[in-house]
C-alpha positions as MATLAB code, in Angstrom:
seq = 'MNGVRTSTGQMVEPFGDNFFAKLPKRALSRVGVVDVGSNSIRLVVFDGAARSPAYFYNEKVMAGLGQDMATTGRLNPAGVERGFAALRRFAALAKGMDIEPLTCVATAAVREAEDGPEFQERVERETGLKLWVIDGEEEARLSAQGVLLGWPEAKGLVCDIGGNSMELAEVEGGKVGRRVTSQLGPFRLQQVQGGKDGLRKHIRGIMAELAEKMGTDHERIYLVGGSWRAIARLDMERTGYPMTVLHEYRMTPDSVGKTVDWIAEHDLNQLRGRVGISSSRMELVPLASRVLSELIATFKPAELAVSSYGIREGLLYEQMSDRLRKRDPLIELARFTERQMARMPGFGKKLYQFLLPIFQDVPPERERLIRAACLMHDTTWRAHPDYRAEVCFDNVTRANMAALSHQERIFLGLALLHRYKNSRSKSPMAPLFELLSKDELREAEILGKAMRFGAMFSIDDPFEAGELVYRPDDGQLELKLTATGRNLAGEVVESRFKSLCNAMEVEPVVSA';
ca = [
     -53.802   38.361  -32.619;
     -52.285   35.406  -34.648;
     -51.110   37.770  -37.491;
     -51.121   41.726  -38.842;
     -53.330   42.674  -41.759;
     -51.577   44.434  -44.125;
     -53.083   47.369  -46.605;
     -53.984   44.831  -48.878;
     -55.714   42.836  -46.613;
     -53.380   40.080  -46.291;
     -52.538   38.480  -42.880;
     -48.868   38.058  -42.375;
     -46.942   36.724  -39.154;
     -43.900   39.120  -39.172;
     -42.586   37.375  -36.030;
     -42.570   33.802  -37.140;
     -43.632   30.657  -35.012;
     -41.122   29.685  -32.076;
     -38.418   27.943  -33.816;
     -36.448   27.145  -30.923;
     -39.186   25.734  -28.982;
     -39.186   22.939  -31.843;
     -35.384   22.457  -31.787;
     -33.730   19.456  -30.897;
     -31.711   19.258  -27.685;
     -28.298   19.484  -29.613;
     -28.778   22.573  -31.541;
     -29.270   24.010  -28.038;
     -26.406   22.880  -26.488;
     -23.143   24.857  -25.812;
     -20.554   24.644  -29.370;
     -17.065   24.807  -28.649;
     -14.989   25.679  -31.484;
     -11.036   25.526  -31.676;
      -9.650   27.827  -34.499;
      -5.477   27.021  -34.834;
      -4.647   29.781  -37.017;
      -0.748   30.924  -38.048;
      -0.965   33.643  -35.573;
      -3.221   33.078  -33.019;
      -5.326   29.974  -31.497;
      -8.689   30.819  -30.223;
     -11.446   28.916  -28.068;
     -15.129   30.194  -29.046;
     -17.937   28.245  -26.950;
     -21.008   29.406  -28.320;
     -24.360   29.161  -26.321;
     -26.340   27.002  -28.997;
     -26.396   27.065  -32.577;
     -28.521   30.177  -32.308;
     -28.853   32.252  -35.216;
     -27.578   35.204  -33.684;
     -24.607   33.794  -32.114;
     -23.956   34.260  -28.040;
     -20.481   33.982  -26.880;
     -20.412   31.988  -23.738;
     -16.770   32.047  -23.709;
     -13.810   33.498  -25.865;
     -10.041   32.939  -25.648;
      -7.435   33.665  -27.809;
      -3.492   33.246  -27.310;
      -0.918   34.373  -29.692;
       0.972   31.564  -30.124;
       2.538   32.170  -33.842;
       2.844   28.852  -35.063;
       3.675   30.325  -38.229;
       6.212   32.887  -37.596;
       9.302   32.078  -39.891;
       7.939   29.254  -41.580;
       8.314   31.021  -45.097;
      12.451   30.383  -44.445;
      12.604   27.297  -42.177;
       9.502   25.234  -43.361;
       8.493   24.040  -40.214;
       6.451   25.531  -37.447;
       7.735   28.133  -34.897;
       9.261   26.069  -31.728;
       8.131   28.363  -29.130;
       5.183   29.053  -30.961;
       4.235   24.930  -30.942;
       4.720   25.055  -27.090;
       2.768   28.042  -26.400;
       0.123   26.451  -28.675;
       0.511   22.881  -26.832;
      -0.122   25.028  -23.520;
      -3.205   26.778  -25.065;
      -4.768   23.243  -26.594;
      -4.243   21.549  -23.343;
      -6.063   24.347  -21.419;
      -8.770   24.692  -23.820;
      -9.317   20.806  -23.614;
      -9.531   21.375  -19.789;
     -12.165   24.254  -20.345;
     -13.991   22.398  -22.335;
     -14.560   19.553  -19.927;
     -15.078   22.026  -16.986;
     -18.098   23.287  -19.215;
     -19.684   20.155  -19.886;
     -19.670   20.771  -23.702;
     -19.592   17.952  -26.237;
     -16.308   17.448  -28.093;
     -14.796   20.495  -29.476;
     -14.584   21.129  -33.178;
     -10.960   22.165  -33.786;
      -9.466   23.305  -37.095;
      -6.172   24.393  -38.314;
      -5.302   26.730  -41.450;
      -2.276   27.543  -43.349;
       0.419   26.775  -40.794;
      -0.401   23.297  -39.686;
      -1.354   22.272  -43.354;
       1.946   23.690  -44.899;
       4.408   22.953  -42.453;
       7.003   19.904  -42.893;
       6.108   18.909  -38.878;
       2.109   19.721  -39.423;
       1.635   16.012  -39.268;
       3.626   15.646  -35.809;
       1.976   18.350  -34.578;
      -1.514   17.391  -35.400;
      -0.434   13.725  -33.744;
       0.775   15.362  -30.900;
      -2.410   17.108  -30.394;
      -4.244   14.315  -30.124;
      -2.292   12.150  -28.324;
      -1.447   14.757  -25.432;
      -4.795   16.842  -25.306;
      -7.484   14.290  -26.968;
      -8.491   16.790  -29.415;
      -9.134   15.838  -33.074;
      -7.591   18.142  -34.931;
      -8.766   18.682  -38.468;
      -6.528   20.204  -41.244;
      -8.302   22.340  -43.937;
      -6.961   23.190  -47.218;
      -6.999   26.856  -48.103;
     -10.232   26.604  -50.204;
     -12.658   24.984  -47.224;
     -10.835   27.453  -45.184;
     -12.414   30.606  -47.686;
     -15.522   28.653  -47.907;
     -15.982   28.388  -43.637;
     -14.596   32.421  -43.607;
     -17.357   33.125  -46.358;
     -19.842   31.151  -44.108;
     -18.793   32.978  -40.936;
     -19.927   36.276  -42.655;
     -23.152   34.881  -43.887;
     -23.842   34.232  -40.426;
     -23.496   37.904  -39.589;
     -24.675   39.510  -43.025;
     -27.607   36.999  -44.336;
     -28.027   39.507  -47.609;
     -24.260   39.653  -48.016;
     -23.208   39.980  -51.617;
     -19.585   40.593  -52.580;
     -16.015   39.192  -51.976;
     -14.726   37.980  -48.719;
     -11.250   38.394  -47.819;
      -9.851   36.395  -44.704;
      -5.869   37.533  -43.752;
      -4.186   35.152  -41.311;
      -0.406   34.970  -40.579;
       0.550   32.693  -43.484;
      -2.155   33.039  -46.280;
      -5.198   35.273  -47.668;
      -8.178   33.732  -48.673;
     -11.129   34.931  -51.067;
     -14.655   33.745  -51.851;
     -17.744   34.920  -53.251;
     -20.987   35.283  -51.646;
     -24.443   36.016  -53.031;
     -27.832   34.848  -52.159;
     -26.975   33.068  -48.763;
     -24.428   30.722  -50.916;
     -20.572   30.441  -51.367;
     -19.612   30.587  -54.898;
     -15.972   30.592  -56.120;
     -12.885   30.677  -53.785;
      -9.228   30.542  -53.712;
      -6.564   30.826  -51.370;
      -2.895   32.477  -51.619;
       0.588   32.845  -49.895;
      -0.247   36.649  -48.658;
       0.022   36.278  -45.281;
       2.441   38.838  -43.479;
       4.362   35.943  -41.966;
       5.437   34.810  -45.580;
       5.553   38.369  -46.869;
       8.486   39.287  -43.991;
      10.667   36.817  -45.828;
      10.264   38.641  -49.463;
      13.533   39.875  -51.055;
      14.144   43.270  -52.638;
      13.145   45.937  -50.294;
       9.873   47.933  -51.018;
       9.898   47.660  -54.614;
      10.309   44.104  -54.664;
       7.546   43.411  -51.801;
       5.083   45.692  -54.294;
       6.018   43.660  -57.144;
       5.070   40.254  -55.304;
       2.087   41.373  -54.039;
       0.773   43.005  -57.244;
       1.728   39.944  -59.212;
      -0.237   37.554  -56.691;
      -3.141   39.988  -56.677;
      -3.267   39.565  -60.275;
      -3.619   36.272  -60.637;
      -6.223   36.730  -57.695;
      -8.354   39.049  -59.765;
      -7.666   36.641  -63.291;
      -9.405   33.732  -60.757;
     -12.225   35.630  -58.968;
     -13.012   38.500  -61.235;
     -13.046   42.528  -60.102;
     -16.677   43.182  -60.575;
     -17.227   43.062  -56.598;
     -18.928   46.562  -55.137;
     -18.186   45.341  -51.578;
     -15.194   43.345  -49.968;
     -15.703   41.677  -46.347;
     -12.712   41.689  -44.436;
     -12.015   39.026  -42.097;
      -8.930   38.413  -40.042;
      -7.151   40.259  -36.757;
      -4.696   41.991  -39.272;
      -7.865   43.880  -41.267;
      -9.520   44.648  -37.775;
      -6.574   46.422  -36.333;
      -6.332   48.613  -39.595;
     -10.052   49.207  -39.211;
      -9.416   50.432  -35.470;
      -6.665   52.484  -36.519;
      -9.126   54.265  -39.115;
     -11.463   54.681  -36.365;
      -8.921   56.402  -34.498;
      -7.612   58.378  -36.982;
     -11.151   59.747  -38.029;
     -12.319   60.159  -34.801;
     -14.964   57.598  -35.119;
     -17.390   57.738  -32.172;
     -17.675   53.758  -31.992;
     -15.268   51.221  -31.618;
     -17.016   48.385  -32.394;
     -15.599   46.751  -35.667;
     -18.143   44.520  -36.766;
     -20.090   46.048  -39.664;
     -17.695   49.232  -39.970;
     -17.497   50.627  -42.998;
     -14.563   52.168  -45.048;
     -14.169   53.886  -48.109;
     -10.924   52.939  -50.643;
     -10.252   56.716  -50.008;
     -10.463   56.623  -45.879;
      -8.193   53.284  -46.091;
      -5.398   55.042  -48.250;
      -5.244   57.915  -45.588;
      -5.133   55.522  -42.782;
      -2.517   53.190  -44.454;
      -0.041   56.559  -45.070;
      -1.152   58.028  -41.352;
       0.224   54.714  -39.931;
       3.348   54.911  -41.990;
       4.121   58.198  -40.459;
       3.465   57.475  -36.789;
       5.355   55.292  -33.900;
       3.628   51.571  -34.257;
       4.258   51.629  -30.510;
       2.393   55.199  -29.892;
      -0.346   53.799  -32.115;
      -0.513   50.606  -30.491;
      -0.915   52.106  -26.910;
      -3.818   54.660  -28.292;
      -6.213   51.821  -29.710;
      -5.023   48.502  -27.213;
      -3.662   46.524  -30.277;
      -1.407   43.559  -28.968;
       2.493   43.978  -29.818;
       2.216   40.762  -32.016;
      -0.558   41.871  -33.965;
       0.912   45.269  -34.181;
       4.215   44.153  -35.828;
       2.188   42.629  -38.864;
       0.212   45.671  -39.636;
       2.327   47.597  -41.951;
       2.781   44.305  -43.955;
      -1.346   44.131  -44.091;
      -1.612   47.588  -45.303;
       0.375   47.406  -48.260;
      -1.485   43.769  -48.808;
      -4.905   45.856  -48.151;
      -3.514   48.561  -50.802;
      -3.095   46.565  -53.361;
      -6.580   44.635  -52.826;
      -8.255   47.766  -53.084;
      -6.044   48.963  -56.380;
      -6.621   45.429  -58.094;
     -10.430   44.757  -57.282;
     -11.419   48.449  -56.747;
     -14.442   47.897  -54.531;
     -16.938   50.583  -53.790;
     -16.503   49.895  -49.893;
     -14.933   47.763  -47.604;
     -16.891   45.916  -44.535;
     -15.285   44.605  -41.798;
     -16.350   41.142  -39.985;
     -15.657   40.094  -36.808;
     -17.231   36.682  -37.654;
     -14.943   34.351  -40.067;
     -13.904   30.794  -39.669;
     -15.487   30.001  -35.776;
     -18.658   31.343  -36.834;
     -18.552   29.753  -40.180;
     -18.189   26.059  -38.331;
     -21.542   27.124  -36.245;
     -23.233   28.175  -39.613;
     -22.056   24.428  -40.654;
     -24.546   23.149  -38.166;
     -27.414   25.193  -38.751;
     -30.461   23.890  -40.860;
     -31.360   25.937  -43.807;
     -34.585   26.766  -42.124;
     -32.770   28.116  -39.501;
     -30.154   30.100  -41.483;
     -33.133   31.897  -43.047;
     -33.813   33.412  -40.129;
     -33.308   37.187  -39.108;
     -30.358   37.118  -36.821;
     -31.518   40.662  -35.050;
     -35.061   39.332  -34.873;
     -33.787   35.945  -33.613;
     -31.908   37.675  -30.806;
     -34.476   40.068  -30.006;
     -36.883   37.235  -29.283;
     -34.711   35.548  -27.113;
     -33.614   38.573  -25.119;
     -37.421   39.371  -24.415;
     -37.671   35.244  -23.134;
     -34.943   35.935  -20.908;
     -35.051   39.372  -19.588;
     -38.735   41.079  -20.023;
     -40.928   41.174  -17.271;
     -43.917   39.961  -19.501;
     -42.484   37.925  -22.770;
     -44.902   38.144  -25.340;
     -46.161   41.784  -24.687;
     -43.423   43.104  -27.207;
     -45.223   41.507  -30.228;
     -48.558   43.022  -28.791;
     -46.850   46.248  -28.551;
     -45.831   45.851  -32.027;
     -49.295   45.417  -33.589;
     -50.388   47.947  -31.402;
     -48.531   50.611  -32.886;
     -48.510   49.257  -36.617;
     -50.878   51.955  -37.810;
     -48.018   54.740  -37.390;
     -45.550   52.792  -39.250;
     -47.989   51.072  -42.156;
     -45.550   52.851  -44.935;
     -42.067   52.314  -43.855;
     -39.639   50.385  -45.822;
     -38.678   46.775  -44.924;
     -35.244   47.755  -43.126;
     -36.872   50.009  -41.008;
     -39.509   47.930  -40.172;
     -37.570   45.151  -38.730;
     -35.758   47.723  -36.368;
     -39.295   48.221  -35.417;
     -40.098   44.558  -34.822;
     -36.883   44.557  -32.817;
     -37.408   47.415  -30.774;
     -40.913   46.357  -29.610;
     -39.276   42.971  -28.736;
     -36.329   44.899  -26.541;
     -38.483   47.538  -25.238;
     -38.615   45.985  -21.759;
     -35.387   44.032  -21.038;
     -33.624   46.756  -18.947;
     -36.371   47.056  -16.541;
     -33.847   45.871  -13.747;
     -31.573   48.698  -14.068;
     -31.846   51.742  -11.715;
     -34.419   54.372  -13.143;
     -31.851   56.900  -13.255;
     -29.680   55.171  -15.710;
     -32.144   52.869  -17.579;
     -32.835   54.819  -21.094;
     -28.628   54.835  -20.998;
     -28.282   51.309  -20.137;
     -30.607   50.111  -23.202;
     -29.021   52.576  -25.297;
     -25.537   51.270  -24.342;
     -26.727   47.680  -24.644;
     -27.614   47.724  -28.182;
     -24.856   49.888  -29.580;
     -22.337   47.533  -28.046;
     -23.894   44.313  -28.024;
     -22.636   41.467  -29.867;
     -25.473   41.453  -32.466;
     -25.298   40.554  -35.972;
     -26.992   41.995  -39.226;
     -27.224   45.814  -38.035;
     -25.180   48.468  -39.226;
     -23.331   50.782  -36.980;
     -26.354   53.389  -37.853;
     -29.026   50.836  -37.180;
     -27.563   49.995  -33.769;
     -27.636   53.796  -32.787;
     -31.636   54.012  -34.460;
     -32.307   51.048  -32.309;
     -30.753   52.295  -29.228;
     -31.872   55.791  -29.634;
     -35.487   54.300  -30.016;
     -35.132   52.364  -26.728;
     -33.794   55.591  -24.969;
     -36.953   57.519  -25.826;
     -38.728   54.313  -24.702;
     -37.739   55.494  -21.075;
     -36.654   59.095  -21.601;
     -38.755   61.889  -23.541;
     -35.774   64.194  -23.979;
     -31.983   62.968  -25.352;
     -30.793   66.460  -24.417;
     -27.294   66.717  -22.916;
     -27.014   62.481  -23.088;
     -23.719   61.662  -22.860;
     -24.007   59.386  -25.526;
     -24.946   62.361  -27.783;
     -21.280   61.901  -30.041;
     -22.757   58.470  -31.389;
     -26.363   60.424  -32.664;
     -24.009   62.618  -34.940;
     -24.057   59.301  -37.062;
     -27.794   59.809  -38.000;
     -29.268   62.171  -40.599;
     -31.993   64.710  -38.479;
     -34.771   62.503  -40.403;
     -33.652   59.352  -38.510;
     -33.354   60.943  -35.186;
     -37.152   62.152  -35.478;
     -38.002   58.724  -36.497;
     -36.136   56.976  -33.735;
     -37.443   59.684  -31.313;
     -40.836   58.752  -32.571;
     -40.616   54.898  -32.542;
     -39.560   55.383  -29.003;
     -42.114   57.539  -27.833;
     -44.857   55.389  -29.490;
     -43.654   52.498  -27.099;
     -43.515   54.508  -23.981;
     -47.198   55.292  -24.579;
     -48.163   51.899  -25.710;
     -46.211   49.839  -23.139;
     -47.993   51.691  -20.167;
     -51.501   52.124  -21.918;
     -52.529   48.223  -20.861;
     -50.574   45.966  -19.017;
     -51.428   42.908  -20.594;
     -52.797   43.524  -24.289;
     -53.343   47.148  -25.733;
     -55.970   46.021  -28.198;
     -58.357   45.320  -24.868;
     -57.865   49.094  -24.293;
     -57.905   50.316  -27.725;
     -56.635   50.909  -31.060;
     -54.666   53.839  -32.896;
     -56.066   55.175  -36.243;
     -53.520   57.336  -37.881;
     -54.794   60.070  -40.595;
     -51.473   61.645  -41.895;
     -53.467   63.637  -44.967;
     -55.717   65.361  -41.777;
     -52.849   65.545  -39.562;
     -54.093   63.297  -36.523;
     -53.731   60.533  -34.269;
     -56.886   59.138  -32.698;
     -57.022   56.878  -29.941;
     -60.330   55.030  -29.859;
     -60.905   53.711  -26.577;
     -62.652   50.783  -25.372;
     -64.661   50.503  -22.150;
     -61.691   48.788  -20.661;
     -59.393   51.630  -22.012;
     -61.516   54.531  -20.565;
     -61.000   53.198  -16.950;
     -57.173   53.244  -18.187;
     -56.801   56.363  -20.011;
     -55.384   58.645  -16.997;
     -53.228   61.168  -16.338;
     -50.097   59.436  -17.767;
     -51.614   58.019  -21.082;
     -53.009   61.321  -21.935;
     -49.308   62.855  -21.130;
     -47.483   60.178  -23.274;
     -49.915   60.216  -26.088;
     -49.692   63.989  -26.221;
     -45.739   63.403  -26.225;
     -46.400   61.085  -29.109;
     -48.465   63.196  -31.036;
     -45.784   66.170  -30.486;
     -43.084   64.403  -31.830;
     -45.146   63.244  -35.221;
     -46.443   66.682  -35.557;
     -49.964   65.922  -35.425;
     -53.104   66.692  -33.634;
     -53.943   64.273  -30.470;
     -57.592   62.491  -30.879;
     -59.169   60.783  -28.359;
     -62.636   59.146  -28.573;
     -64.798   56.611  -26.746;
];
């Protein structure tokens, strides 16, 4: 089959063609990016400009280039030397990995320091790296593009905080709109006089200016930057949240307020030990908390969402064609995973089409999870049978995946768990199941048991063995066997088909 016929009779191709087979070699080569920030310097090597980023290599050094710059006007001398050591190492690593010239960008500290041009020239002279110093609005644009890489449907305000600046940018419809920069980085706020009241007045005044430029009608704010991620990790700790994946972690303004108060009441070193945040990052959390509180009070969002994607991913996004940008990151990752790890690449599409009668009326957001599950249903087959179900659940819930909420991660992971295991009773993953409703748990189980049945019904193509006919009004699921299917319909097939029907609460019917 080349497509799927919908209830209206229209033929659609839900998986699309094999886009990556048609890409030029450059698009599939490794892409190295260096982000020289006010606090950290990081090298990321992406394994090709894929729609869902694969992190081939990732290393960060907390150099602190911008520390004390607000008073001295110059880069921190100790940070400069740490920075050069890091950049020399990154240049050598890139050479060893045989990747094309690194794309290197520098943000607030280097662009605003008196000795920024000197630093830029020395970097090129001593390391061979061309350092592009970008202005605040360009920094905002790239950060927003990073959010769009992870959230293709993102709509709201992107807020990227660094050591010496904070940027805002609008995103909607896959585009970046208005953007603005400010001096609300924690390093700069360390120099504000007047105690707590003076600091509050200073932050509030700048926020008012930002609100005038950007408007306050944004339902969601996407948080980019290490200080925001640290606060989100502390929010997880305070609430006992069962996952520690920060990307797409959602917070309400009320929860953030409680966490900010909770941080203020506790010893920072003790908190740091509990969650594994570096001392240099933790030092900036109290000031970043004040900025976040004023951000919420000024812009009044309904929700805040953490993005692990920022400038570096924005640079990767920059290299993508419009056609590639429109691809679903989840489906692209699932397709790639199947090609690399499945026993029979290509079977996932056939499995999806075979099972489609069961899921005809699901909404689009659920249908994409079903497609992804079918593509990934056989990608952990090398794991030991006793642990295979937990391995696939763990892979999905902890993987660096984009365009997937935490609830969707767990739904997908649970469906794959049930692909290999009938029951989830006494699973060590049980605390995560609590993030799903009873209906979502049941739907994930049905999908998993459908894959468990369909994957072994026929080795090559289940349509050669039969087809499924779902009659919800009659409470029946019929398996119509072909001549080939009659030979395949053994004891195991019958058992798994009945298990699927039990989960669906329908009567199993087998016909030849």
